[in-house]
Every structure is written in structure tokens, then in C-alpha cells.
PDB file of C-alpha atoms in Angstrom:
ATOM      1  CA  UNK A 290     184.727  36.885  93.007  1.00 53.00           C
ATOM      2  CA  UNK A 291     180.835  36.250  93.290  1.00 47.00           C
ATOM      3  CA  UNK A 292     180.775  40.164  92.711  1.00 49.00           C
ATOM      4  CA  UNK A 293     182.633  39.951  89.679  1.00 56.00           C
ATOM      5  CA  UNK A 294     180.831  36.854  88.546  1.00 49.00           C
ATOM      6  CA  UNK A 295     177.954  39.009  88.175  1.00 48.00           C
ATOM      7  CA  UNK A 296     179.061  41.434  87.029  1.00 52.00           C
ATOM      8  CA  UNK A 297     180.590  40.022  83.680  1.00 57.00           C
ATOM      9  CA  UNK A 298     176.874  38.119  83.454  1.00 50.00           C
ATOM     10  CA  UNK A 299     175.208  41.547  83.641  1.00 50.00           C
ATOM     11  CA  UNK A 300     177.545  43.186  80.777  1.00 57.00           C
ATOM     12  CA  UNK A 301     176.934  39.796  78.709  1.00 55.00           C
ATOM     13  CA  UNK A 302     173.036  39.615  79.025  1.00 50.00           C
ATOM     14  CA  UNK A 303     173.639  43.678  78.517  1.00 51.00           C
ATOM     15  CA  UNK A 304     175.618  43.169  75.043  1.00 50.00           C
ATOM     16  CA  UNK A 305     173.250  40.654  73.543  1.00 51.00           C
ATOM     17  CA  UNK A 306     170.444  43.268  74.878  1.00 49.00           C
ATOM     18  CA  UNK A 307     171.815  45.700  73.017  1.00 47.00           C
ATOM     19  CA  UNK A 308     172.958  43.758  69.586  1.00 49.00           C
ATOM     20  CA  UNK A 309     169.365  42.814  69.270  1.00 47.00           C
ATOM     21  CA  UNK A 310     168.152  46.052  69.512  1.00 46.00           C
ATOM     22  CA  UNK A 311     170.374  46.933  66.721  1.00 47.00           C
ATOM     23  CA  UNK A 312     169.228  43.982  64.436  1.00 47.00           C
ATOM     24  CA  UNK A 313     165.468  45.072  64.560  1.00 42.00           C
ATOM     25  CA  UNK A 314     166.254  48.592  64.156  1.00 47.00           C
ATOM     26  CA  UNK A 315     168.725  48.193  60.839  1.00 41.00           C
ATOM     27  CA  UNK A 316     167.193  47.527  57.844  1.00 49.00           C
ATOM     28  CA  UNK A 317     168.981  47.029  54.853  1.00 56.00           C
ATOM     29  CA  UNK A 318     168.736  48.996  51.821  1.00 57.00           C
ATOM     30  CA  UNK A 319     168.231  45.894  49.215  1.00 53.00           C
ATOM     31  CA  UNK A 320     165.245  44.424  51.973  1.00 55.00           C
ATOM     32  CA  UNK A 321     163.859  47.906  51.965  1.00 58.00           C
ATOM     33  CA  UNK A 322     164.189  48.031  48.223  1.00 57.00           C
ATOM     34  CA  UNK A 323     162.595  44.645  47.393  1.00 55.00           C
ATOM     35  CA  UNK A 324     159.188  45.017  50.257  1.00 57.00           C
ATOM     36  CA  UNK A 325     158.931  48.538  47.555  1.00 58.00           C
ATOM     37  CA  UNK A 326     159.352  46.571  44.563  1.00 57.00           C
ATOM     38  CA  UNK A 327     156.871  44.050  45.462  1.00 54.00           C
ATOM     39  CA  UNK A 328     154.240  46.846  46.640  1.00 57.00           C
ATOM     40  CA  UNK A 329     154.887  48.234  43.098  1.00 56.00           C
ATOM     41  CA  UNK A 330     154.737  45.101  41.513  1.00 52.00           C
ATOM     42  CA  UNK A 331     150.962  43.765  43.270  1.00 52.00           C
ATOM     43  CA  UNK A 332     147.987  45.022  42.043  1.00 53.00           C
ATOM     44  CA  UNK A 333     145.230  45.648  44.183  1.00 56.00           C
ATOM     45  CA  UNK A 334     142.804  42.805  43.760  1.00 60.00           C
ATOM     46  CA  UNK A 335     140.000  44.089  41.931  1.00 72.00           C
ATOM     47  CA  UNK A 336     136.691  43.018  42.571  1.00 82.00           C
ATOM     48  CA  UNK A 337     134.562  41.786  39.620  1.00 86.00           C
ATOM     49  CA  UNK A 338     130.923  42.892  39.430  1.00 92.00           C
ATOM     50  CA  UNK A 339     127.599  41.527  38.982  1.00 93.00           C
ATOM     51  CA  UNK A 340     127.181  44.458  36.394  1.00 92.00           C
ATOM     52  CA  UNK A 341     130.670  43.499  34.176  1.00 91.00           C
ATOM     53  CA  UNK A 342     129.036  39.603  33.733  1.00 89.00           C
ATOM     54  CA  UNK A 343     125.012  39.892  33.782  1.00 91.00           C
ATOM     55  CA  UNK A 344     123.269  39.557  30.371  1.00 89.00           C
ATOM     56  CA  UNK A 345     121.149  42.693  29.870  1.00 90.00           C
ATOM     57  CA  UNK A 346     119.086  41.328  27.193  1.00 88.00           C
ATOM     58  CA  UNK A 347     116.236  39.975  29.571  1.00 87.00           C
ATOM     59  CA  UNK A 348     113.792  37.671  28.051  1.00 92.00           C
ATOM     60  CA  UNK A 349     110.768  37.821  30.178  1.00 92.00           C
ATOM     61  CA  UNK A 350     107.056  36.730  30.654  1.00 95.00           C
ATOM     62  CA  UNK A 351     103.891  37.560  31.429  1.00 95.00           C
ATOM     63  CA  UNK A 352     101.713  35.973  35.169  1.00 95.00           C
ATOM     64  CA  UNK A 353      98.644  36.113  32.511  1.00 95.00           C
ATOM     65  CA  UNK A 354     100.498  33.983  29.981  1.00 96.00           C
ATOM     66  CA  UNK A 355      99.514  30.180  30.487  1.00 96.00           C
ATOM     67  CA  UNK A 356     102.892  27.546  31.333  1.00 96.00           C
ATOM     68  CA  UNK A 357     102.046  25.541  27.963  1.00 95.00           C
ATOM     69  CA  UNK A 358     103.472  29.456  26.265  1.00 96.00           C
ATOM     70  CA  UNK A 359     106.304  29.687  28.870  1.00 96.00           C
ATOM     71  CA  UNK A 360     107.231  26.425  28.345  1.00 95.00           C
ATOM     72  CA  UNK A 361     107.875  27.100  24.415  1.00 95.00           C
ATOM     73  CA  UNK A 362     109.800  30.565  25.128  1.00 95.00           C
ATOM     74  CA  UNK A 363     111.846  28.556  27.198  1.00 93.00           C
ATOM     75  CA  UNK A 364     112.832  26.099  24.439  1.00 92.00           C
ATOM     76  CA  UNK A 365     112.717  28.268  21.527  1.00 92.00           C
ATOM     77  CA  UNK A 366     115.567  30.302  23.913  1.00 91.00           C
ATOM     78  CA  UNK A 367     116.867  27.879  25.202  1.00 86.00           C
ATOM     79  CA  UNK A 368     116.627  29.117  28.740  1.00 88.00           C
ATOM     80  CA  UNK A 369     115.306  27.529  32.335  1.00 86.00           C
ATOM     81  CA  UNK A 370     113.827  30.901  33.861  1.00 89.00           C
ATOM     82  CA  UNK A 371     112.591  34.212  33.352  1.00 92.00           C
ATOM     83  CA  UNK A 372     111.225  37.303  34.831  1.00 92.00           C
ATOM     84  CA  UNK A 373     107.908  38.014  35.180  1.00 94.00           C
ATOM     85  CA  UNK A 374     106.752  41.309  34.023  1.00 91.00           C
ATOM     86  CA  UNK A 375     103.339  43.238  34.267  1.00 89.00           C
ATOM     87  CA  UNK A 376     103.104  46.877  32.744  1.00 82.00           C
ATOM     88  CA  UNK A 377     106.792  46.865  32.746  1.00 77.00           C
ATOM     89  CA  UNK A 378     106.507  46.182  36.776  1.00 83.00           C
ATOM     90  CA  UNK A 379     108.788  43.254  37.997  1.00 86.00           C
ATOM     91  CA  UNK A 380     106.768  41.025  40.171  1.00 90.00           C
ATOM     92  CA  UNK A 381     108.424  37.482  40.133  1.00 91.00           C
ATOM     93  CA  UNK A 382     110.186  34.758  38.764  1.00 92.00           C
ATOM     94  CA  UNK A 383     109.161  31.130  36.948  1.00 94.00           C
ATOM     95  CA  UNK A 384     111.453  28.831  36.515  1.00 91.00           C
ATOM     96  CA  UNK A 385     111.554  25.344  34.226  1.00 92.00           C
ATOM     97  CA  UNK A 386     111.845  23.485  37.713  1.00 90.00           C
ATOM     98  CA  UNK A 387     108.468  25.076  38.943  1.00 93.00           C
ATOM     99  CA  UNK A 388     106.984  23.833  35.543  1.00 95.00           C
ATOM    100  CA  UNK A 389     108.548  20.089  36.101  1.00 93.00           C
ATOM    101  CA  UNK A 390     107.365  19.564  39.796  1.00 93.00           C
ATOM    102  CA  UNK A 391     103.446  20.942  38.376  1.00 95.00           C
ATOM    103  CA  UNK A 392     103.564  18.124  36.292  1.00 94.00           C
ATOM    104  CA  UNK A 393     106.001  15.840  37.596  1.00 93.00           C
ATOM    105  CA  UNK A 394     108.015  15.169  35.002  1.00 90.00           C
ATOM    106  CA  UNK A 395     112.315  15.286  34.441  1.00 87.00           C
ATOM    107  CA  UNK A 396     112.473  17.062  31.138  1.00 87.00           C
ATOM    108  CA  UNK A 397     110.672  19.556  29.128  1.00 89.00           C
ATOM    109  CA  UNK A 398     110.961  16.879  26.817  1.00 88.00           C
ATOM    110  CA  UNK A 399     109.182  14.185  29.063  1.00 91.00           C
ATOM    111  CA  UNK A 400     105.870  16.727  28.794  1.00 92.00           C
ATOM    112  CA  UNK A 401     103.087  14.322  27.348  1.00 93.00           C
ATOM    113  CA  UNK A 402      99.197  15.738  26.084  1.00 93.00           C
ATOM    114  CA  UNK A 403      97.962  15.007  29.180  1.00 94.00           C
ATOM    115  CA  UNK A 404     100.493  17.414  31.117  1.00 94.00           C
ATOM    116  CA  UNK A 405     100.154  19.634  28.139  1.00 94.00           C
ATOM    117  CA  UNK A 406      96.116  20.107  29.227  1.00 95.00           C
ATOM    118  CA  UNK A 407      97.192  21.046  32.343  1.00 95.00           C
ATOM    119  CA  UNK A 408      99.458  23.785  31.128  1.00 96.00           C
ATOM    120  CA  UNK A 409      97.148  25.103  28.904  1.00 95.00           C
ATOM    121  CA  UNK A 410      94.482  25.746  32.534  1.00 95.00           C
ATOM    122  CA  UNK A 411      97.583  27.187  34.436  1.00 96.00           C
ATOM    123  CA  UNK A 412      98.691  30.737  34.080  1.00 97.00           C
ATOM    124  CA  UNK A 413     102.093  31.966  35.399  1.00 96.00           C
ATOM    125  CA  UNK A 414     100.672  33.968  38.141  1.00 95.00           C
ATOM    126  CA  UNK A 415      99.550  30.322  39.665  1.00 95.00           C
ATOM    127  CA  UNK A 416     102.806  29.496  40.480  1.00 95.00           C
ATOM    128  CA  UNK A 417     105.530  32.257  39.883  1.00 95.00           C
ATOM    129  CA  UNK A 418     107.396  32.770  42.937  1.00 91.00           C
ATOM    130  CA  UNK A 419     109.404  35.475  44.569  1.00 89.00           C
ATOM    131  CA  UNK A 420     112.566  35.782  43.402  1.00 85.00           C
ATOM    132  CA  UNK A 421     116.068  35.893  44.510  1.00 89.00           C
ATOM    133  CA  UNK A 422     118.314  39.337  43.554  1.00 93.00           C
ATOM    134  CA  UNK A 423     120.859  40.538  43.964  1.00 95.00           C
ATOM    135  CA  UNK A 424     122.493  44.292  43.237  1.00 96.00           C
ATOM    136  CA  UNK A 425     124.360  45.168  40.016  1.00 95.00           C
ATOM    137  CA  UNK A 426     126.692  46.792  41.994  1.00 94.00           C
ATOM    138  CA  UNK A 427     127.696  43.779  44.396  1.00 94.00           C
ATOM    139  CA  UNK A 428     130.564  41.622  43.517  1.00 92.00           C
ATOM    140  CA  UNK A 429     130.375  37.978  41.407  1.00 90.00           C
ATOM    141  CA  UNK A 430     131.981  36.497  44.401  1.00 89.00           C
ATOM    142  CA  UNK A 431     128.730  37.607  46.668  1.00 93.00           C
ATOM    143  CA  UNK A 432     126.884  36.102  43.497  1.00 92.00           C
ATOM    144  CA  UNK A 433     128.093  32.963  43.768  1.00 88.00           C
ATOM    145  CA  UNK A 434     127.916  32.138  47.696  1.00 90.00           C
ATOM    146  CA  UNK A 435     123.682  33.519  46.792  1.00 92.00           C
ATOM    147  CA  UNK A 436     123.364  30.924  44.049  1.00 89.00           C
ATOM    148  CA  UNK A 437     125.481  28.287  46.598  1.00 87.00           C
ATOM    149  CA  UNK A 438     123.170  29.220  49.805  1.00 90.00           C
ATOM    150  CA  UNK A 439     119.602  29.055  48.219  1.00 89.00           C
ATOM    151  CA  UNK A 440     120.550  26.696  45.467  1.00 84.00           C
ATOM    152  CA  UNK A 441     119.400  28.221  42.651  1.00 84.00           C
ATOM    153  CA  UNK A 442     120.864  28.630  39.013  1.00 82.00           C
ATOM    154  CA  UNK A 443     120.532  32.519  38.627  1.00 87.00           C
ATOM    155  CA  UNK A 444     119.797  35.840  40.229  1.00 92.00           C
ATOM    156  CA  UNK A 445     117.989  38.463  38.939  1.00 92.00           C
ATOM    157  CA  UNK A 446     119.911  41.826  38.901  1.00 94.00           C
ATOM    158  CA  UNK A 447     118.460  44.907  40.190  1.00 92.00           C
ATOM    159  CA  UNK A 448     119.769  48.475  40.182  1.00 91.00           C
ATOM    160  CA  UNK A 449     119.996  51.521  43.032  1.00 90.00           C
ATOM    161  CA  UNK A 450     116.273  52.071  42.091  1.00 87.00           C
ATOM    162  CA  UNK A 451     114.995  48.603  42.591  1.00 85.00           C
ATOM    163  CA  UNK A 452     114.658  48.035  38.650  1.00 87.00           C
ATOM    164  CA  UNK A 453     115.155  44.816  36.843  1.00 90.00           C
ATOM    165  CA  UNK A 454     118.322  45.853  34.962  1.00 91.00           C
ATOM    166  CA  UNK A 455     119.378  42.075  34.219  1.00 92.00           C
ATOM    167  CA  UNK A 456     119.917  38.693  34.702  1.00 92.00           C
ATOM    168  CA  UNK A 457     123.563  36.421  36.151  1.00 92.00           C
ATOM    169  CA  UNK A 458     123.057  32.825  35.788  1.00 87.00           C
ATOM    170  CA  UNK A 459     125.424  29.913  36.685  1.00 82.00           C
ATOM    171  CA  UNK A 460     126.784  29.933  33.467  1.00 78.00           C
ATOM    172  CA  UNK A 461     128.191  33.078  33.671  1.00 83.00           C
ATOM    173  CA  UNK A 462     129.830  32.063  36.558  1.00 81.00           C
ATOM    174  CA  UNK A 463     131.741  29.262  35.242  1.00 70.00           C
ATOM    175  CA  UNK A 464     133.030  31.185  32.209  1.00 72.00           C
ATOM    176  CA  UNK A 465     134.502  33.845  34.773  1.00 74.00           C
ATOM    177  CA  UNK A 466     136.124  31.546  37.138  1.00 66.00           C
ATOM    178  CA  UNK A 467     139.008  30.447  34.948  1.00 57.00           C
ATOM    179  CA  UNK A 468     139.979  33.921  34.043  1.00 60.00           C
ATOM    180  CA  UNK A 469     140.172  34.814  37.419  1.00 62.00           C
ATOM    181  CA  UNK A 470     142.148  31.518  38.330  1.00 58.00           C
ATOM    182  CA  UNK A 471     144.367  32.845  35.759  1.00 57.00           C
ATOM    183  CA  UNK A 472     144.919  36.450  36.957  1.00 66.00           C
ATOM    184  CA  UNK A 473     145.816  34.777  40.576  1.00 66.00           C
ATOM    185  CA  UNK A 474     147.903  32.299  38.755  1.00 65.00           C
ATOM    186  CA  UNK A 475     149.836  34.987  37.103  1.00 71.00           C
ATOM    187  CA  UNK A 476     150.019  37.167  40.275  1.00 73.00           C
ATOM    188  CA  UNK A 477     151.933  34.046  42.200  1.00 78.00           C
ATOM    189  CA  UNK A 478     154.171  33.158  39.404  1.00 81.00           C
ATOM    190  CA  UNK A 479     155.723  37.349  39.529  1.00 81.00           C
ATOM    191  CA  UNK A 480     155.981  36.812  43.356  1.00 81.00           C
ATOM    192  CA  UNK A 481     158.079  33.665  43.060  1.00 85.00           C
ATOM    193  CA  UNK A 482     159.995  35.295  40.125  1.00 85.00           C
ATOM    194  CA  UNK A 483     161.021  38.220  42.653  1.00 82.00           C
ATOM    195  CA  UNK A 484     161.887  36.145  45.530  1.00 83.00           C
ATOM    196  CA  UNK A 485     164.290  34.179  42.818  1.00 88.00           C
ATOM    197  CA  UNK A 486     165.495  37.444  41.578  1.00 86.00           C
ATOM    198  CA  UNK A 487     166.795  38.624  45.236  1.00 82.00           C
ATOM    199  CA  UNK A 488     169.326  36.174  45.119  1.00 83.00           C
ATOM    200  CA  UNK A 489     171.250  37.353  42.520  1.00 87.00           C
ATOM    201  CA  UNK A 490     170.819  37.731  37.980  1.00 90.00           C
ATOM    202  CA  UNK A 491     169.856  34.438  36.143  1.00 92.00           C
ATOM    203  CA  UNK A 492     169.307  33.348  32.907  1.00 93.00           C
ATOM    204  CA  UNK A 493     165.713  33.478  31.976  1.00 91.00           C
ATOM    205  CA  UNK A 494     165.833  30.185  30.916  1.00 90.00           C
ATOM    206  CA  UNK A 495     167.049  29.142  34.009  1.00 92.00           C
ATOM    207  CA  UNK A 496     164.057  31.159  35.548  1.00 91.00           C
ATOM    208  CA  UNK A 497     161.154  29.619  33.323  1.00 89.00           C
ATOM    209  CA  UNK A 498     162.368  26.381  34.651  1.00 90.00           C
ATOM    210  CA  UNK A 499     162.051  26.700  38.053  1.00 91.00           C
ATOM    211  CA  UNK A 500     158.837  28.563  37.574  1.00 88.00           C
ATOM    212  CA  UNK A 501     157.445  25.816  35.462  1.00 87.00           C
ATOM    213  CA  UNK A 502     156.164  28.342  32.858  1.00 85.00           C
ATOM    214  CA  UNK A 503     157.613  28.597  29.311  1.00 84.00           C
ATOM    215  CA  UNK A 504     160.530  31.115  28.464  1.00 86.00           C
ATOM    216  CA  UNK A 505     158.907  33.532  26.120  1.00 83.00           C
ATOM    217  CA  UNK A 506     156.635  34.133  28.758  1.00 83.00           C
ATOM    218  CA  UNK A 507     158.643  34.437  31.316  1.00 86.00           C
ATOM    219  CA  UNK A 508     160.707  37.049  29.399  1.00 87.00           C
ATOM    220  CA  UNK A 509     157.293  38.850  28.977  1.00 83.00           C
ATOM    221  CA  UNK A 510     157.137  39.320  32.503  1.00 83.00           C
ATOM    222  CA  UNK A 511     160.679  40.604  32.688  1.00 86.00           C
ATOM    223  CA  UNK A 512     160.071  43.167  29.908  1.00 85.00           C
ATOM    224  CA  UNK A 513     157.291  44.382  31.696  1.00 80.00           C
ATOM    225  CA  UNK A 514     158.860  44.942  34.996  1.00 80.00           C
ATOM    226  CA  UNK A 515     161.976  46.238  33.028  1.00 83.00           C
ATOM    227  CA  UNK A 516     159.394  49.019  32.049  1.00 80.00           C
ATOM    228  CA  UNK A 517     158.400  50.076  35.494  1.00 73.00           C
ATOM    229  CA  UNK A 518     162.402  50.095  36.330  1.00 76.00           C
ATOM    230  CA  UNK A 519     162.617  47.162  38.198  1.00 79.00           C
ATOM    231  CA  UNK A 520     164.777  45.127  36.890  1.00 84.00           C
ATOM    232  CA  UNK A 521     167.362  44.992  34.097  1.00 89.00           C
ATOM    233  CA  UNK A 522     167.432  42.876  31.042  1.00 91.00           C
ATOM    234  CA  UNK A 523     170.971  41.954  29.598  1.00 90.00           C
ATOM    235  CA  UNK A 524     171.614  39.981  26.281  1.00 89.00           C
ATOM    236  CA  UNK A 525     174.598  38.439  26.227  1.00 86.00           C
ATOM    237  CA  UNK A 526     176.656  36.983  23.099  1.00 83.00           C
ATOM    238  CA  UNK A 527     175.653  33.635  23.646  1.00 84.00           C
ATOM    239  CA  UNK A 528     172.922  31.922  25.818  1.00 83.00           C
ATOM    240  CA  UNK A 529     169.735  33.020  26.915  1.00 86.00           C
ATOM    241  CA  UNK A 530     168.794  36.909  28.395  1.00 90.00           C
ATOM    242  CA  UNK A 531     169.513  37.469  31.627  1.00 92.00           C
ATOM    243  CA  UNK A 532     167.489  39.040  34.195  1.00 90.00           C
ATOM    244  CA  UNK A 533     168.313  41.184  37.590  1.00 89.00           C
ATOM    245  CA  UNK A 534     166.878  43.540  40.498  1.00 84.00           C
ATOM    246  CA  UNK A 535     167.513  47.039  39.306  1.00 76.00           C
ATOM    247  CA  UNK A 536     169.817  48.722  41.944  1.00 66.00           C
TER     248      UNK A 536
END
């Protein structure tokens, strides 16, 4: 009895031994379908360069101009740094700040005749400093963690020859964030609109309310996945299109 006890354990612990093996190694058509939709379907994630955002259009200075002249440029341009240039040769950077701590003043605007005197005796070369740069071919991401680390407001751009090609300031930054909030917005939103879709059609009104995005978008979507045959789009008599994984 013990014998066959152990026997009927050993064919039982056997049996779910081999039923799991067969779970892992079975794998569905429609699961094997959707993982290829969804490769199709996500992008590769694009980097954005320094190059695609940087303002080309440098406005730079000279080290033998005096501040009292850099500090007009920079209010006629309404700008807070520049480049300095000799002969065409980059050799530094002056920024409003450096002006502000000479003098110790807040503001451009705060700069009195006696300050002005002092501009007029200092030249840029007095206290133009090395500057921070970064490569036209590195990515606005890398950008921003340089600007975060040293605390600055903008990098100047070099390219593969070490030449001052341009400028990426802060600003540029905060224009280009939204638009890539948006693109990973948009990528989400398609994922969630699959993993709805693998349970079965639905009305695409249905959809753009449980996606919390309006309808005519939502049907954009569809129409666009429609095109790279991955879904279908059916319009029936009455009520709203209706949308489904392409078998």
C-alpha cells in the first residue's frame, strides 16, 4: 500500500510536471500576433539633438571691447551671454551675471554712472571666463543634465572640429519639453488602446472614453493603424465606428 501510495504521488507530481511544461512552451497565435503588433506599432525613441534646437545665429563679442559696450549688445538683443571671439578664434564666454557681481548690482537696469565708470575701465578679457560646451552632435537630454549640474543658462555648441557652430540656452529647452511630453503622451495612449483592443471590437466612442482623449482623435489613431493592417474599421448603420485587431 505504502508502495502504491507513492507511486500515484510520483505520476501526480509527474502530470503537473509535465502540463507546465506544456503551458510555457504553447503560445497562442493571437498573443504571438499582438507582442508583433505592438513591435510594429512602437517607434524607436528617437533622440533629439543639440544640433535640431541650437540657434546658429551667434551674436558674439570682442575680450578688447569694454563691459559698458557688452552691456548695450546685451540689451539692444535682448540676451544674458555671448561668445567671445578674437580673429574669428573662440576663446571664452561673458555672461550678464559676470557683469552684475563686477558691480554688484541685480539688474542691468540697477547700473548707475558710477558703475557705468567702471565699465567703461574694464574690458571683456578682464573677466570672460571659460566656458561650458557641449557637442552638436550630443543629445538635448545630455544638454539639460549640463545646464542642471553646473547651473548655468546655456551651452555653447561646438562641432567635430572644435568650432563654435552655435549656441542652446534654457529657453530652448523649455519650448522642447512639451513636444516631447506630447510624443510620450501619444505613445502611451496607442499602448492602452491595444491592450483594450485584445479584448474584443468596440465602439470608438466607447474607446475615447476610457482613454480620456476625444473621439475624432481617437479615430485618427485607428485610421492610422488601419493603414499599417492592424486593425479594421467598420461603420455601422447607426452609432459610432467600430474598431478591431485585424486577424
Amino acid at each position: 500500500m505504502v508502495f502504491d501510495w507513492f507511486f500515484r504521488l510520483f505520476r501526480r507530481k509527474r502530470k503537473g510536471e509535465t502540463k507546465a511544461k506544456k503551458r510555457t512552451k504553447i503560445k497562442p497565435k493571437k498573443v504571438r500576433r499582438i507582442v508583433k503588433i505592438k513591435r510594429r506599432l512602437k517607434p524607436e525613441k528617437k533622440k533629439t539633438l543639440v544640433s535640431e534646437l541650437m540657434t546658429r545665429n551667434i551674436i558674439s563679442v570682442s575680450p578688447y571691447s569694454t563691459l559698458e559696450e557688452v552691456v548695450e549688445i546685451f540689451k539692444s538683443n535682448k540676451i544674458s551671454g555671448a561668445p567671445v571671439l578674437d580673429k574669428n578664434f573662440f576663446i571664452g564666454e561673458i555672461s550678464k551675471t559676470d557683469i552684475l557681481n563686477l558691480v554688484k548690482k541685480n539688474s542691468l537696469e540697477e547700473i548707475d554712472e558710477k558703475d557705468r565708470e567702471i565699465l567703461k575701465k574694464t574690458f571683456v578679457a578682464d573677466i570672460m571666463k571659460k566656458p561650458i560646451c557641449i557637442h552638436e552632435d550630443r543629445s538635448v537630454e545630455e544638454a539639460k543634465k549640463k545646464m542642471e549640474k553646473h547651473n548655468i543658462k546655456r551651452l555653447l555648441v561646438l562641432d567635430k572640429k572644435n568650432r563654435l557652430v552655435g549656441i542652446i540656452t534654457r529657453t530652448d529647452l523649455l519650448k522642447w519639453a512639451p513636444k516631447q511630453e506630447i510624443k510620450d503622451t501619444v505613445s502611451t495612449k496607442i499602448d492602452e488602446m491595444i491592450k483594450i483592443l485584445e479584448d474584443g471590437p468596440i465602439e470608438i466612442k466607447k474607446l475615447s472614453k476610457i482613454l480620456n482623449t476625444p473621439e475624432n482623435l481617437v479615430e485618427s489613431w485607428a485610421k492610422i493603424l488601419e493603414e499599417h493592417g492592424m486593425v479594421e474599421i467598420s461603420y455601422p448603420a447607426i452609432g459610432s465606428p467600430v474598431v478591431k485587431l485585424k486577424k
